[in-house]
């Protein structure tokens, strides 16, 4: 039975990839949602282990000074101290790829994506042979920068490397590419990767499926998101609250009935909603998912959205907000602004 599900899933993903050969690509989001960092531990993004760079990567032949400098890069990255990382990288010999890899991994942790990809460019120019970790870091950095072309160029280059012959290394590369595809909303590539991962022997888990659905959410591809979600269920993988939040997010701006239908699926799987889910749902109702990407949101922003919204969208958003409060959940600052805007613009009661 499990094998039948797996084969059926592979065929379905291959079909989705064919159907989306000319997808509706959305502009990539450049700033993470305030809820996203907390979600890294809750099955949305694969953590930056040594699919990128960590202490297990060989540094054989390096001097004690270079080893100490690598330790400084690791410490700097963990502490989000980019100055320490940059100083250590500049002082090291830069003779083997791991030195560059540790710096790139630290750049990812510190949010220094442009600096990180510049270090990869230095690696390319140095003539030092790149490793699996080099490609994984560079692909992730390119995803953070929203660079679709760079992601695909790196993917193609890595496939020409001997590492592609190893299932384990190829799967590490695919995980990095899936992460990047979710960042830029490349639905076709995400579906292709999920299919390839299974063909190379990886049973897909909720993290893999969530990243595929996330790509759909970024691209605004509601149909593709539902397709992937359904295939996850058919494959016997239990969705989590992140799965449902992303499914709802992919329906942003769609008819209210479709958004509500996507949201109701949460109850079918006995998953409890949280504040982040309700934020995603309210934004989807207003077709304002882009507001989640802003670090500084003003009351004027939500007032403008509410003012332009239909009566039915206002009513449904108000109902959802009151439901969240009845559940005893703390409203995010964005949802609080929407509640205040609904009271100001549409005359909903002050509670």
Tab-separated table of C-alpha atoms in Angstrom:
chain	number	residue	atom	x	y	z
A	1	UNK	CA	0.000	0.000	0.000
A	2	UNK	CA	2.789	2.434	0.921
A	3	UNK	CA	4.578	1.662	-2.350
A	4	UNK	CA	1.356	2.269	-4.296
A	5	UNK	CA	0.931	5.660	-2.599
A	6	UNK	CA	4.531	6.553	-3.353
A	7	UNK	CA	4.295	5.629	-7.045
A	8	UNK	CA	0.991	7.470	-7.365
A	9	UNK	CA	2.498	10.525	-5.714
A	10	UNK	CA	5.494	10.498	-8.055
A	11	UNK	CA	3.193	10.376	-11.083
A	12	UNK	CA	1.059	13.199	-9.671
A	13	UNK	CA	4.056	15.435	-9.022
A	14	UNK	CA	5.399	14.760	-12.496
A	15	UNK	CA	1.998	15.756	-13.881
A	16	UNK	CA	1.957	18.958	-11.830
A	17	UNK	CA	5.400	19.817	-13.120
A	18	UNK	CA	4.175	19.387	-16.699
A	19	UNK	CA	1.057	21.480	-16.069
A	20	UNK	CA	3.129	24.317	-14.633
A	21	UNK	CA	5.751	24.589	-17.342
A	22	UNK	CA	4.674	28.209	-17.795
A	23	UNK	CA	3.773	29.168	-14.238
A	24	UNK	CA	2.508	32.502	-12.986
A	25	UNK	CA	5.665	33.625	-11.216
A	26	UNK	CA	5.176	36.181	-8.483
A	27	UNK	CA	7.811	38.633	-7.395
A	28	UNK	CA	9.851	37.109	-4.589
A	29	UNK	CA	9.371	38.416	-1.094
A	30	UNK	CA	12.500	40.108	0.166
A	31	UNK	CA	11.660	40.290	3.876
A	32	UNK	CA	10.578	37.412	6.094
A	33	UNK	CA	7.289	37.456	7.941
A	34	UNK	CA	7.706	38.185	11.626
A	35	UNK	CA	6.398	34.678	12.313
A	36	UNK	CA	8.802	32.928	9.981
A	37	UNK	CA	11.918	32.790	12.201
A	38	UNK	CA	9.961	30.934	14.878
A	39	UNK	CA	8.661	28.546	12.288
A	40	UNK	CA	12.089	27.288	11.310
A	41	UNK	CA	11.873	24.956	14.302
A	42	UNK	CA	8.352	23.938	13.372
A	43	UNK	CA	8.802	22.143	10.088
A	44	UNK	CA	8.829	24.831	7.425
A	45	UNK	CA	12.484	25.240	6.576
A	46	UNK	CA	15.288	22.737	6.881
A	47	UNK	CA	17.794	24.092	9.360
A	48	UNK	CA	21.229	25.008	8.124
A	49	UNK	CA	23.086	21.867	9.084
A	50	UNK	CA	25.821	20.628	6.811
A	51	UNK	CA	23.754	20.647	3.752
A	52	UNK	CA	25.647	23.914	4.040
A	53	UNK	CA	28.588	23.915	6.423
A	54	UNK	CA	29.327	22.724	9.930
A	55	UNK	CA	32.049	21.314	12.093
A	56	UNK	CA	31.927	17.911	10.377
A	57	UNK	CA	33.339	19.253	7.113
A	58	UNK	CA	36.933	18.203	6.591
A	59	UNK	CA	39.581	20.841	7.243
A	60	UNK	CA	42.479	18.437	6.902
A	61	UNK	CA	45.808	20.119	6.209
A	62	UNK	CA	44.895	23.496	7.676
A	63	UNK	CA	47.155	25.214	10.177
A	64	UNK	CA	46.048	25.659	13.772
A	65	UNK	CA	45.605	29.363	13.010
A	66	UNK	CA	43.194	28.625	10.166
A	67	UNK	CA	41.280	26.168	12.346
A	68	UNK	CA	40.928	28.822	15.033
A	69	UNK	CA	39.680	31.291	12.434
A	70	UNK	CA	37.064	28.776	11.276
A	71	UNK	CA	35.932	28.411	14.875
A	72	UNK	CA	35.606	32.191	15.006
A	73	UNK	CA	33.416	32.124	11.900
A	74	UNK	CA	31.184	29.464	13.431
A	75	UNK	CA	30.902	31.389	16.698
A	76	UNK	CA	30.271	34.646	14.867
A	77	UNK	CA	27.526	33.056	12.796
A	78	UNK	CA	25.840	31.527	15.824
A	79	UNK	CA	25.971	34.901	17.599
A	80	UNK	CA	24.782	36.788	14.492
A	81	UNK	CA	28.028	38.761	14.667
A	82	UNK	CA	28.896	39.420	11.033
A	83	UNK	CA	31.874	41.632	11.831
A	84	UNK	CA	33.600	38.729	13.603
A	85	UNK	CA	32.840	36.398	10.689
A	86	UNK	CA	34.170	38.816	8.090
A	87	UNK	CA	37.317	39.536	10.058
A	88	UNK	CA	38.051	35.819	10.513
A	89	UNK	CA	37.388	35.022	6.863
A	90	UNK	CA	39.642	37.854	5.711
A	91	UNK	CA	42.470	36.592	7.920
A	92	UNK	CA	42.311	32.929	6.871
A	93	UNK	CA	44.395	31.417	4.060
A	94	UNK	CA	41.376	30.753	1.789
A	95	UNK	CA	43.041	27.689	0.284
A	96	UNK	CA	40.232	25.129	0.609
A	97	UNK	CA	36.481	25.313	-0.005
A	98	UNK	CA	35.396	24.685	3.620
A	99	UNK	CA	36.842	28.058	4.638
A	100	UNK	CA	34.543	29.760	2.137
A	101	UNK	CA	31.664	27.455	3.096
A	102	UNK	CA	31.820	28.331	6.784
A	103	UNK	CA	31.750	32.024	5.876
A	104	UNK	CA	28.743	31.535	3.591
A	105	UNK	CA	26.885	29.522	6.225
A	106	UNK	CA	27.530	32.319	8.708
A	107	UNK	CA	26.268	34.854	6.156
A	108	UNK	CA	22.993	32.944	5.977
A	109	UNK	CA	22.646	32.975	9.748
A	110	UNK	CA	23.507	36.683	9.947
A	111	UNK	CA	21.194	37.689	7.110
A	112	UNK	CA	24.160	38.953	5.066
A	113	UNK	CA	22.989	37.388	1.830
A	114	UNK	CA	24.715	39.729	-0.635
A	115	UNK	CA	27.977	39.408	1.259
A	116	UNK	CA	27.549	35.650	1.321
A	117	UNK	CA	27.086	35.287	-2.425
A	118	UNK	CA	30.073	37.611	-2.933
A	119	UNK	CA	32.144	35.111	-0.942
A	120	UNK	CA	30.936	32.361	-3.264
A	121	UNK	CA	32.043	34.494	-6.217
A	122	UNK	CA	35.461	34.770	-4.577
A	123	UNK	CA	35.538	30.979	-4.306
A	124	UNK	CA	34.743	30.670	-8.011
A	125	UNK	CA	37.479	33.154	-8.914
A	126	UNK	CA	40.054	31.475	-6.660
A	127	UNK	CA	40.175	28.251	-8.634
A	128	UNK	CA	39.635	26.240	-5.438
A	129	UNK	CA	37.417	23.229	-6.101
A	130	UNK	CA	33.852	23.738	-4.879
A	131	UNK	CA	32.175	21.110	-2.704
A	132	UNK	CA	28.598	20.040	-2.062
A	133	UNK	CA	28.446	22.503	0.813
A	134	UNK	CA	29.589	25.325	-1.465
A	135	UNK	CA	26.677	24.715	-3.817
A	136	UNK	CA	24.141	24.249	-1.014
A	137	UNK	CA	25.116	27.553	0.597
A	138	UNK	CA	25.171	29.442	-2.694
A	139	UNK	CA	21.770	28.099	-3.742
A	140	UNK	CA	20.237	29.073	-0.406
A	141	UNK	CA	21.813	32.528	-0.580
A	142	UNK	CA	20.452	32.995	-4.095
A	143	UNK	CA	17.008	32.032	-2.844
A	144	UNK	CA	17.206	34.615	-0.078
A	145	UNK	CA	18.175	37.218	-2.673
A	146	UNK	CA	15.272	36.235	-4.929
A	147	UNK	CA	17.625	35.378	-7.785
A	148	UNK	CA	15.813	32.768	-9.889
A	149	UNK	CA	18.381	32.716	-12.661
A	150	UNK	CA	21.274	32.238	-10.242
A	151	UNK	CA	19.471	29.369	-8.509
A	152	UNK	CA	18.944	27.538	-11.783
A	153	UNK	CA	22.488	28.220	-13.001
A	154	UNK	CA	23.945	26.809	-9.778
A	155	UNK	CA	21.599	23.831	-9.941
A	156	UNK	CA	22.715	23.055	-13.480
A	157	UNK	CA	26.386	23.468	-12.593
A	158	UNK	CA	26.128	21.213	-9.543
A	159	UNK	CA	24.488	18.475	-11.604
A	160	UNK	CA	27.623	18.334	-13.754
A	161	UNK	CA	29.743	17.669	-10.666
A	162	UNK	CA	30.644	14.174	-9.477
A	163	UNK	CA	28.564	14.776	-6.354
A	164	UNK	CA	25.423	14.211	-8.453
A	165	UNK	CA	26.325	10.517	-8.733
A	166	UNK	CA	25.815	10.053	-4.991
A	167	UNK	CA	22.171	9.805	-3.907
A	168	UNK	CA	22.994	11.224	-0.481
A	169	UNK	CA	24.806	14.259	-1.877
A	170	UNK	CA	22.261	14.787	-4.639
A	171	UNK	CA	19.477	14.795	-2.049
A	172	UNK	CA	21.320	17.389	0.048
A	173	UNK	CA	21.541	19.547	-3.055
A	174	UNK	CA	17.828	19.037	-3.736
A	175	UNK	CA	16.944	20.087	-0.181
A	176	UNK	CA	18.861	23.341	-0.659
A	177	UNK	CA	17.204	23.886	-4.040
A	178	UNK	CA	13.743	23.193	-2.607
A	179	UNK	CA	14.399	25.775	0.097
A	180	UNK	CA	15.422	28.295	-2.574
A	181	UNK	CA	12.448	27.503	-4.818
A	182	UNK	CA	10.093	28.154	-1.904
A	183	UNK	CA	11.688	31.559	-1.324
A	184	UNK	CA	11.181	32.712	-4.917
A	185	UNK	CA	7.854	31.007	-5.626
A	186	UNK	CA	9.143	28.721	-8.367
A	187	UNK	CA	6.307	26.185	-8.299
A	188	UNK	CA	7.427	24.183	-11.322
A	189	UNK	CA	10.921	23.700	-9.931
A	190	UNK	CA	9.566	22.798	-6.479
A	191	UNK	CA	7.299	20.112	-7.948
A	192	UNK	CA	10.166	18.779	-10.055
A	193	UNK	CA	12.397	18.590	-6.980
A	194	UNK	CA	9.802	16.735	-4.921
A	195	UNK	CA	9.508	14.226	-7.744
A	196	UNK	CA	13.296	13.867	-8.061
A	197	UNK	CA	13.722	13.420	-4.321
A	198	UNK	CA	11.407	10.438	-4.373
A	199	UNK	CA	13.120	8.964	-7.405
A	200	UNK	CA	16.454	9.183	-5.579
A	201	UNK	CA	14.998	7.304	-2.616
A	202	UNK	CA	13.880	9.987	-0.156
A	203	UNK	CA	10.491	9.516	1.532
A	204	UNK	CA	9.005	13.011	1.558
A	205	UNK	CA	8.263	14.432	5.010
A	206	UNK	CA	6.153	17.374	6.127
A	207	UNK	CA	9.122	19.759	5.770
A	208	UNK	CA	9.506	18.851	2.093
A	209	UNK	CA	5.800	19.214	1.364
A	210	UNK	CA	5.569	22.489	3.294
A	211	UNK	CA	8.358	24.021	1.234
A	212	UNK	CA	6.581	22.995	-1.960
A	213	UNK	CA	3.344	24.554	-0.710
A	214	UNK	CA	5.287	27.633	0.388
A	215	UNK	CA	6.498	28.086	-3.195
A	216	UNK	CA	2.846	28.057	-4.258
A	217	UNK	CA	1.962	30.625	-1.581
A	218	UNK	CA	4.707	33.002	-2.729
A	219	UNK	CA	3.570	32.592	-6.342
A	220	UNK	CA	-0.128	32.875	-5.497
A	221	UNK	CA	-0.811	29.484	-7.091
A	222	UNK	CA	-3.818	28.282	-5.084
A	223	UNK	CA	-4.578	25.326	-7.354
A	224	UNK	CA	-1.020	24.031	-7.207
A	225	UNK	CA	-0.966	24.441	-3.415
A	226	UNK	CA	-4.151	22.391	-3.068
A	227	UNK	CA	-2.712	19.791	-5.431
A	228	UNK	CA	0.449	19.394	-3.347
A	229	UNK	CA	-1.520	19.396	-0.104
A	230	UNK	CA	-3.811	16.634	-1.391
A	231	UNK	CA	-0.836	14.573	-2.509
A	232	UNK	CA	0.769	14.978	0.907
A	233	UNK	CA	-2.371	13.532	2.496
A	234	UNK	CA	-2.507	10.690	-0.039
A	235	UNK	CA	1.125	9.885	0.731
A	236	UNK	CA	0.202	9.394	4.380
A	237	UNK	CA	2.100	12.447	5.665
A	238	UNK	CA	0.309	14.301	8.464
A	239	UNK	CA	0.099	18.060	7.853
A	240	UNK	CA	0.877	20.520	10.643
A	241	UNK	CA	-0.326	24.038	11.352
A	242	UNK	CA	2.321	25.438	9.005
A	243	UNK	CA	0.921	23.325	6.156
A	244	UNK	CA	-2.519	24.865	6.638
A	245	UNK	CA	-1.205	28.413	7.036
A	246	UNK	CA	0.669	28.098	3.749
A	247	UNK	CA	-2.340	26.533	2.011
A	248	UNK	CA	-4.470	29.478	3.124
A	249	UNK	CA	-1.725	31.921	2.133
A	250	UNK	CA	-1.682	30.491	-1.380
A	251	UNK	CA	-5.377	31.453	-1.647
A	252	UNK	CA	-4.696	35.119	-0.825
A	253	UNK	CA	-7.135	37.351	-2.706
A	254	UNK	CA	-9.163	34.429	-4.039
A	255	UNK	CA	-12.961	34.332	-3.507
A	256	UNK	CA	-13.878	34.259	0.176
A	257	UNK	CA	-15.631	30.899	-0.188
A	258	UNK	CA	-12.445	29.272	-1.503
A	259	UNK	CA	-10.340	30.770	1.286
A	260	UNK	CA	-12.800	29.535	3.914
A	261	UNK	CA	-12.859	26.084	2.341
A	262	UNK	CA	-9.061	25.904	2.547
A	263	UNK	CA	-9.131	27.083	6.171
A	264	UNK	CA	-11.795	24.553	7.171
A	265	UNK	CA	-9.564	21.671	6.129
A	266	UNK	CA	-7.619	22.259	9.330
A	267	UNK	CA	-10.523	20.832	11.356
A	268	UNK	CA	-10.549	17.644	9.285
A	269	UNK	CA	-7.098	16.782	10.618
A	270	UNK	CA	-7.524	17.762	14.277
A	271	UNK	CA	-4.933	20.530	14.045
A	272	UNK	CA	-5.394	23.502	16.361
A	273	UNK	CA	-5.036	26.998	14.852
A	274	UNK	CA	-2.487	29.450	16.229
A	275	UNK	CA	-1.925	33.198	15.984
A	276	UNK	CA	0.234	32.854	12.883
A	277	UNK	CA	-2.494	30.862	11.130
A	278	UNK	CA	-5.084	33.539	11.859
A	279	UNK	CA	-2.737	36.253	10.614
A	280	UNK	CA	-2.283	34.336	7.364
A	281	UNK	CA	-6.042	33.844	7.092
A	282	UNK	CA	-6.935	37.501	7.660
A	283	UNK	CA	-4.306	38.612	5.142
A	284	UNK	CA	-5.617	36.075	2.615
A	285	UNK	CA	-9.179	37.334	3.012
A	286	UNK	CA	-8.038	40.877	2.243
A	287	UNK	CA	-5.638	39.749	-0.504
A	288	UNK	CA	-2.917	41.519	1.449
A	289	UNK	CA	-0.343	38.819	2.043
A	290	UNK	CA	2.376	41.290	1.066
A	291	UNK	CA	1.789	43.198	4.315
A	292	UNK	CA	3.178	40.213	6.220
A	293	UNK	CA	6.508	40.900	4.584
A	294	UNK	CA	6.821	44.433	5.939
A	295	UNK	CA	8.801	45.002	9.101
A	296	UNK	CA	7.128	48.361	9.754
A	297	UNK	CA	3.375	48.338	9.210
A	298	UNK	CA	1.376	51.515	9.778
A	299	UNK	CA	-2.304	51.903	10.573
A	300	UNK	CA	-2.661	53.761	7.268
A	301	UNK	CA	-1.623	50.590	5.416
A	302	UNK	CA	-4.356	48.409	6.887
A	303	UNK	CA	-6.934	51.201	6.691
A	304	UNK	CA	-6.282	51.481	2.951
A	305	UNK	CA	-6.720	47.720	2.516
A	306	UNK	CA	-9.960	47.636	4.509
A	307	UNK	CA	-11.318	50.682	2.680
A	308	UNK	CA	-10.796	48.952	-0.691
A	309	UNK	CA	-12.230	45.606	0.458
A	310	UNK	CA	-15.743	44.406	-0.313
A	311	UNK	CA	-18.398	44.178	2.390
A	312	UNK	CA	-18.185	40.378	2.346
A	313	UNK	CA	-14.413	40.398	2.872
A	314	UNK	CA	-14.716	42.851	5.740
A	315	UNK	CA	-17.404	40.729	7.391
A	316	UNK	CA	-15.443	37.496	7.048
A	317	UNK	CA	-12.240	39.077	8.339
A	318	UNK	CA	-14.106	40.417	11.367
A	319	UNK	CA	-15.642	36.983	12.025
A	320	UNK	CA	-12.218	35.318	11.847
A	321	UNK	CA	-10.633	37.864	14.189
A	322	UNK	CA	-13.392	37.382	16.757
A	323	UNK	CA	-13.016	33.604	16.434
A	324	UNK	CA	-9.302	33.902	17.196
A	325	UNK	CA	-10.060	35.994	20.271
A	326	UNK	CA	-12.682	33.483	21.401
A	327	UNK	CA	-10.030	30.767	21.120
A	328	UNK	CA	-7.980	32.773	23.611
A	329	UNK	CA	-5.188	33.429	21.118
A	330	UNK	CA	-3.025	36.533	21.192
A	331	UNK	CA	-3.577	38.591	18.047
A	332	UNK	CA	-0.480	39.543	16.104
A	333	UNK	CA	0.220	43.255	15.739
A	334	UNK	CA	-0.881	43.089	12.097
A	335	UNK	CA	-4.222	41.468	12.955
A	336	UNK	CA	-4.745	44.025	15.732
A	337	UNK	CA	-4.264	46.776	13.157
A	338	UNK	CA	-6.798	45.118	10.862
A	339	UNK	CA	-9.298	44.880	13.733
A	340	UNK	CA	-8.864	48.575	14.540
A	341	UNK	CA	-9.160	49.461	10.845
A	342	UNK	CA	-12.403	47.490	10.527
A	343	UNK	CA	-13.790	49.402	13.498
A	344	UNK	CA	-12.705	52.747	12.053
A	345	UNK	CA	-13.664	52.222	8.401
A	346	UNK	CA	-16.600	49.805	8.569
A	347	UNK	CA	-18.051	50.678	11.960
A	348	UNK	CA	-17.610	47.310	13.613
A	349	UNK	CA	-18.127	47.526	17.384
A	350	UNK	CA	-15.296	48.292	19.760
A	351	UNK	CA	-14.984	45.304	22.059
